[in-house]
Each structure stands twice: as C-alpha cells, then as structure tokens.
Amino acid sequence: MPQNEHIELFQKRYGFRLDYQERQRKKKAREHKLQSKLAQNLTGIKGKIFAKKRYSEKVQLKRTIKAHEEKKTRQKDEGKTPEGAMPAYLLDREPTSQAKLLSSMVKQKRKEKAGKWDVPLPKVRAQSEAEVFRVMKTGKSKRKGWKRMVTKVCFVGEGFTRKPPKYERFVRPMALRFKKAHVTHPELKATFCLPIVGVKKNPSSPMYTSLGVITKGTIIEVNVSELGLVTQGGKVVWGKYAQVTNNPENDGCINAILLV
C-alpha cells in the first residue's frame, strides 16, 4: 500500500488530523509540562528570575479573568422625577440604572489620582537624573556604564537585601540610607524623631519613589504611634504622612512637617 493511502486510511479510521496546526496545538498543550520542569530544575539567580516572571504572568492572568467576571448591578437612579402621571403599578418601583462594578485596583488608582494633600511646599524644584544618579563604570576595562549610584538620601525597608553585584543596576550607599526623620507637628509646635515607614511620593519622578529617594518636597510616611494620636472612633493612629522641607543630602538629617 502506498504511504499516502496508508495515512488517509489511518485518518479515516481514527479521525486524526496529522497536519501542522494539529502538531502546533499539541505542542502548546504540552507547554505547561516544560514550564513545570524548568521551575523545578532552575536554581540560584536564574530560578529567582524565572519565578518572578511566572508570578507576574499569573497576576496578569488573574486580573484579566477578574475583569471578564465583572457583573452588572442595578443602582438607584437619582435623576429628576419624570413629568406627568405614573401608572399605579410603577409607583412602588424605584428607577434604576445599569452600573458596572469596578475592581478594587481601579478604585484605588482613582482615589490616589483624585487625592490631593494640602502640603507646606506646593512647588519644589525638579531633580534631574544627572543630579540624583552618578554613572558607575564597570567591567575589566571599565568600559560598561549601565550602573548608577544614588547620590541623594534614600530609604530602604527593614528586610532589604542587595541584589548580586552582577545584576544590581541602582546602588544605594549605606551612608545615605536614613531610617528616622525629625517631624514637626504644626498644631503642637513640637518636633519628634520618628521612624520612617516608607516613601509615598517623590514629586520629581515615579522612579525615585520606587527607589525610595528622599529629596525636598517628598511625601514620606512616618510611624506616629508614640505620639498617642487617636481617631474619632478611639483607635490609635499608627502611620501618617509628612512632607520633607529641607535638602537631606546637605544637612545630614531629614526635617519634615506632619500633614494633619
């Protein structure tokens, strides 16, 4: 029997499509096995990079699924009352309008975008990258210049661990890492040395915010639990925002005013 007839007979008997699309479909269906094998066998920095990549992919997938699962809900329509008589069977009904549920992430983004602080320094001079970063030459012959050293005061968390030197792009020197700030309460007219919790926003650049760079005008979060501030409900206030009012790299300390 010729080969082509044998393949046709095989396809008719078992209903298989032995063409390119079918092979590609099967290859795609087996991809998860390869991903699983890589996740088990990769170690060290390669394993960390692979795990980080897979985590971001899964987060994106979950967000996509959640966006597709958003349901439509009915909300009360606060519009004007229509003119004219209304039938008796509609008197007890409330007019409704279709509204789409927004995910908590979108709500949080909108809240941050709309939220504005009444800050002591509404306008500050923008810091350029040439001021904040210094180019570090690396390599055997010092030809590579992809590393940057931060020349401003910065904040890193408690459990911060530096990346291996081979993969670390932004170097934050130990001498410029600050953990406490001198915060002045505008109503009490008193200054306290409070621990820094994090950097909320650096007006110069979002990249400075992610790196924890603290310059004049930066909004930082400080731990005010030792001040004994309480809310109207009687709960102790743990963290509050403050704005930096000096140039920390020149003064050697962070001075800030509490935002109340």
Coordinates of C-alpha atoms in Angstrom, one line a residue:
M1 CA 0.0 0.0 0.0
P2 CA 1.4 3.5 -0.9
Q3 CA 2.3 5.7 2.0
N4 CA -0.2 8.5 1.3
E5 CA -3.1 5.9 1.1
H6 CA -1.9 4.5 4.4
I7 CA -2.1 8.0 6.0
E8 CA -5.6 8.6 4.6
L9 CA -6.8 5.2 5.8
F10 CA -5.3 6.0 9.3
Q11 CA -7.1 9.4 9.4
K12 CA -10.4 7.9 8.4
R13 CA -10.2 5.1 11.0
Y14 CA -9.1 7.2 14.0
G15 CA -10.3 10.7 12.9
F16 CA -6.9 12.4 13.5
R17 CA -5.6 15.4 11.6
L18 CA -1.9 14.9 11.2
D19 CA -1.2 18.4 9.9
Y20 CA 0.8 21.4 11.0
Q21 CA -2.0 23.1 13.0
E22 CA -2.6 19.9 15.0
R23 CA 1.0 19.5 15.9
Q24 CA 1.2 23.1 17.0
R25 CA -1.9 22.7 19.1
K26 CA -0.5 19.6 20.8
K27 CA 2.9 21.4 21.4
K28 CA 1.1 24.3 23.0
A29 CA -0.9 21.9 25.2
R30 CA 2.4 20.4 26.5
E31 CA 4.0 23.8 27.3
H32 CA 2.8 23.6 31.0
K33 CA 4.9 20.5 31.5
L34 CA 8.1 22.3 30.2
Q35 CA 7.3 25.3 32.5
S36 CA 6.9 22.9 35.4
K37 CA 10.2 21.1 34.7
L38 CA 12.0 24.5 34.4
A39 CA 10.5 25.7 37.7
Q40 CA 11.7 22.5 39.5
N41 CA 15.2 22.4 38.0
L42 CA 16.3 26.1 37.8
T43 CA 18.3 27.2 40.9
G44 CA 20.1 30.4 42.0
I45 CA 19.5 33.7 40.3
K46 CA 18.1 32.0 37.2
G47 CA 15.4 30.3 39.3
K48 CA 14.6 33.7 41.0
I49 CA 14.2 35.5 37.7
F50 CA 12.1 32.7 36.3
A51 CA 9.8 32.6 39.4
K52 CA 9.4 36.4 39.3
K53 CA 8.4 36.2 35.6
R54 CA 5.9 33.4 36.2
Y55 CA 4.4 35.3 39.2
S56 CA 3.9 38.4 37.1
E57 CA 2.2 36.3 34.3
K58 CA -0.1 34.7 36.8
V59 CA -1.1 38.0 38.3
Q60 CA -1.8 39.4 34.9
L61 CA -3.9 36.4 34.1
K62 CA -5.9 36.7 37.3
R63 CA -6.5 40.4 36.6
T64 CA -7.8 39.5 33.1
I65 CA -10.1 36.8 34.4
K66 CA -11.4 39.2 37.1
A67 CA -12.1 41.9 34.6
H68 CA -14.1 39.5 32.5
E69 CA -16.1 38.3 35.5
E70 CA -17.2 41.9 36.4
K71 CA -21.0 41.7 36.8
K72 CA -23.6 44.4 36.1
T73 CA -25.5 45.6 39.0
R74 CA -28.6 47.8 39.4
Q75 CA -28.2 51.1 41.3
K76 CA -30.7 53.7 42.3
D77 CA -31.1 56.5 39.8
E78 CA -31.0 59.9 41.5
G79 CA -32.2 61.7 38.4
K80 CA -35.2 64.1 38.1
T81 CA -38.7 62.8 38.5
P82 CA -40.4 62.5 35.2
E83 CA -43.3 64.9 34.4
G84 CA -46.8 63.6 34.0
A85 CA -48.9 60.9 35.7
M86 CA -47.3 57.5 36.5
P87 CA -49.3 54.2 36.4
A88 CA -50.3 52.6 39.7
Y89 CA -48.1 49.5 39.1
L90 CA -45.0 51.7 38.8
L91 CA -45.5 53.8 41.9
D92 CA -43.7 51.4 44.3
R93 CA -40.7 50.9 41.9
E94 CA -37.5 52.9 42.1
P95 CA -35.9 53.9 38.9
T96 CA -32.6 52.0 38.4
S97 CA -29.6 52.4 36.1
Q98 CA -27.0 49.9 34.9
A99 CA -23.6 50.4 36.6
K100 CA -20.6 48.2 36.2
L101 CA -18.7 47.1 39.2
L102 CA -15.1 48.4 39.3
S103 CA -12.3 46.3 40.7
S104 CA -10.7 47.5 43.9
M105 CA -7.5 48.2 42.0
V106 CA -9.2 50.7 39.7
K107 CA -10.9 52.3 42.6
Q108 CA -7.6 52.7 44.5
K109 CA -6.0 54.3 41.4
R110 CA -8.8 56.8 41.0
K111 CA -8.6 57.6 44.7
E112 CA -4.9 58.3 44.5
K113 CA -5.3 60.3 41.4
A114 CA -8.0 62.5 42.9
G115 CA -6.4 62.8 46.4
K116 CA -4.5 66.0 46.9
W117 CA -2.7 67.0 50.1
D118 CA -2.6 70.5 51.5
V119 CA 1.2 70.5 51.7
P120 CA 3.5 73.2 53.2
L121 CA 5.6 73.2 50.0
P122 CA 3.2 73.0 47.0
K123 CA 6.0 73.7 44.4
V124 CA 9.6 72.4 44.5
R125 CA 12.4 72.3 42.0
A126 CA 12.5 69.1 40.0
Q127 CA 15.6 66.9 40.4
S128 CA 17.2 65.7 37.2
E129 CA 18.7 62.2 36.8
A130 CA 22.1 63.8 36.4
E131 CA 21.8 65.2 40.0
V132 CA 20.4 62.1 41.6
F133 CA 22.5 59.4 39.8
R134 CA 26.2 59.0 39.1
V135 CA 27.4 56.7 36.4
M136 CA 29.4 53.8 37.6
K137 CA 31.9 52.3 35.2
T138 CA 32.2 48.5 35.4
G139 CA 33.9 45.6 33.6
K140 CA 37.5 44.6 33.4
S141 CA 38.5 47.7 31.3
K142 CA 35.8 50.0 32.9
R143 CA 34.0 50.4 29.5
K144 CA 30.5 49.5 30.6
G145 CA 28.4 52.3 32.1
W146 CA 24.9 50.8 32.8
K147 CA 25.1 51.0 36.6
R148 CA 24.0 54.1 38.6
M149 CA 24.9 55.2 42.1
V150 CA 22.3 57.2 44.0
T151 CA 23.8 60.4 45.3
K152 CA 20.7 61.5 47.4
V153 CA 19.3 60.3 50.7
C154 CA 17.2 57.2 50.3
F155 CA 15.1 54.9 52.4
V156 CA 15.0 51.1 52.2
G157 CA 12.8 48.7 54.2
E158 CA 13.8 46.6 57.2
G159 CA 14.3 43.3 55.4
F160 CA 16.2 44.9 52.4
T161 CA 18.8 42.7 50.8
R162 CA 21.0 43.9 47.9
K163 CA 21.0 42.1 44.6
P164 CA 24.1 40.3 43.5
P165 CA 26.6 42.9 42.1
K166 CA 26.3 41.4 38.6
Y167 CA 22.6 42.2 38.5
E168 CA 22.3 45.4 40.6
R169 CA 21.7 48.4 38.5
F170 CA 20.9 51.1 41.2
V171 CA 23.4 51.2 44.1
R172 CA 22.2 52.9 47.2
P173 CA 25.2 53.5 49.6
M174 CA 24.8 52.6 53.3
A175 CA 25.9 56.1 54.3
L176 CA 22.9 57.6 52.5
R177 CA 20.2 55.3 53.9
F178 CA 18.2 57.0 56.6
K179 CA 15.7 55.3 58.9
K180 CA 14.4 58.3 61.0
A181 CA 13.2 61.8 60.4
H182 CA 12.7 65.0 62.5
V183 CA 8.9 65.6 62.1
T184 CA 7.3 68.8 63.4
H185 CA 3.6 68.8 64.4
P186 CA 2.1 72.1 63.1
E187 CA -0.5 72.3 65.8
L188 CA 1.5 71.1 68.8
K189 CA 4.5 73.2 67.7
A190 CA 6.8 70.3 68.7
T191 CA 9.4 68.2 66.9
F192 CA 9.7 64.4 67.2
C193 CA 12.3 62.0 65.9
L194 CA 10.1 59.3 64.3
P195 CA 10.9 56.2 62.3
I196 CA 10.2 56.2 58.6
V197 CA 7.7 53.6 57.3
G198 CA 8.1 54.3 53.5
V199 CA 8.3 56.9 50.7
K200 CA 4.8 57.7 49.4
K201 CA 5.6 60.1 46.6
N202 CA 8.6 61.9 45.2
P203 CA 7.3 64.8 43.0
S204 CA 10.3 64.6 40.7
S205 CA 9.8 61.1 39.3
P206 CA 7.9 57.9 40.0
M207 CA 11.3 56.0 39.6
Y208 CA 12.6 58.0 42.6
T209 CA 9.5 56.9 44.6
S210 CA 10.1 53.2 43.8
L211 CA 13.8 53.6 44.7
G212 CA 13.0 55.4 48.0
V213 CA 14.9 58.6 47.1
I214 CA 14.1 61.4 49.5
T215 CA 14.5 65.0 48.3
K216 CA 13.0 68.3 49.2
G217 CA 9.2 68.1 48.8
T218 CA 8.9 64.3 49.1
I219 CA 5.9 62.9 50.9
I220 CA 7.0 60.2 53.4
E221 CA 5.1 58.0 55.8
V222 CA 6.2 58.0 59.4
N223 CA 5.3 55.9 62.5
V224 CA 3.4 58.3 64.9
S225 CA 2.2 55.6 67.4
E226 CA 4.4 57.1 70.1
L227 CA 2.6 60.5 69.8
G228 CA -0.6 58.9 71.1
L229 CA -2.8 60.3 68.3
V230 CA -6.3 58.7 68.2
T231 CA -9.2 58.8 65.7
Q232 CA -12.8 59.8 66.4
G233 CA -13.6 56.1 66.9
G234 CA -10.9 55.8 69.6
K235 CA -8.3 53.8 67.6
V236 CA -4.6 54.7 67.8
V237 CA -3.2 56.3 64.6
W238 CA -0.2 54.2 63.5
G239 CA 1.1 56.0 60.4
K240 CA 0.8 59.5 59.0
Y241 CA 2.2 61.4 56.0
A242 CA 4.8 64.2 56.3
Q243 CA 6.5 66.4 53.7
V244 CA 10.3 66.9 53.7
T245 CA 11.2 70.6 53.9
N246 CA 15.0 70.5 53.7
N247 CA 17.7 69.1 51.5
P248 CA 18.7 66.0 53.4
E249 CA 21.9 65.3 51.4
N250 CA 23.2 68.8 52.5
D251 CA 22.0 68.8 56.2
G252 CA 22.7 65.2 57.1
C253 CA 19.2 64.8 58.5
I254 CA 15.6 64.7 57.3
N255 CA 13.3 67.6 58.5
A256 CA 9.6 67.2 57.7
I257 CA 6.2 68.7 58.6
L258 CA 3.3 66.4 59.5
L259 CA 0.3 66.6 57.3
V260 CA -2.7 66.9 59.6

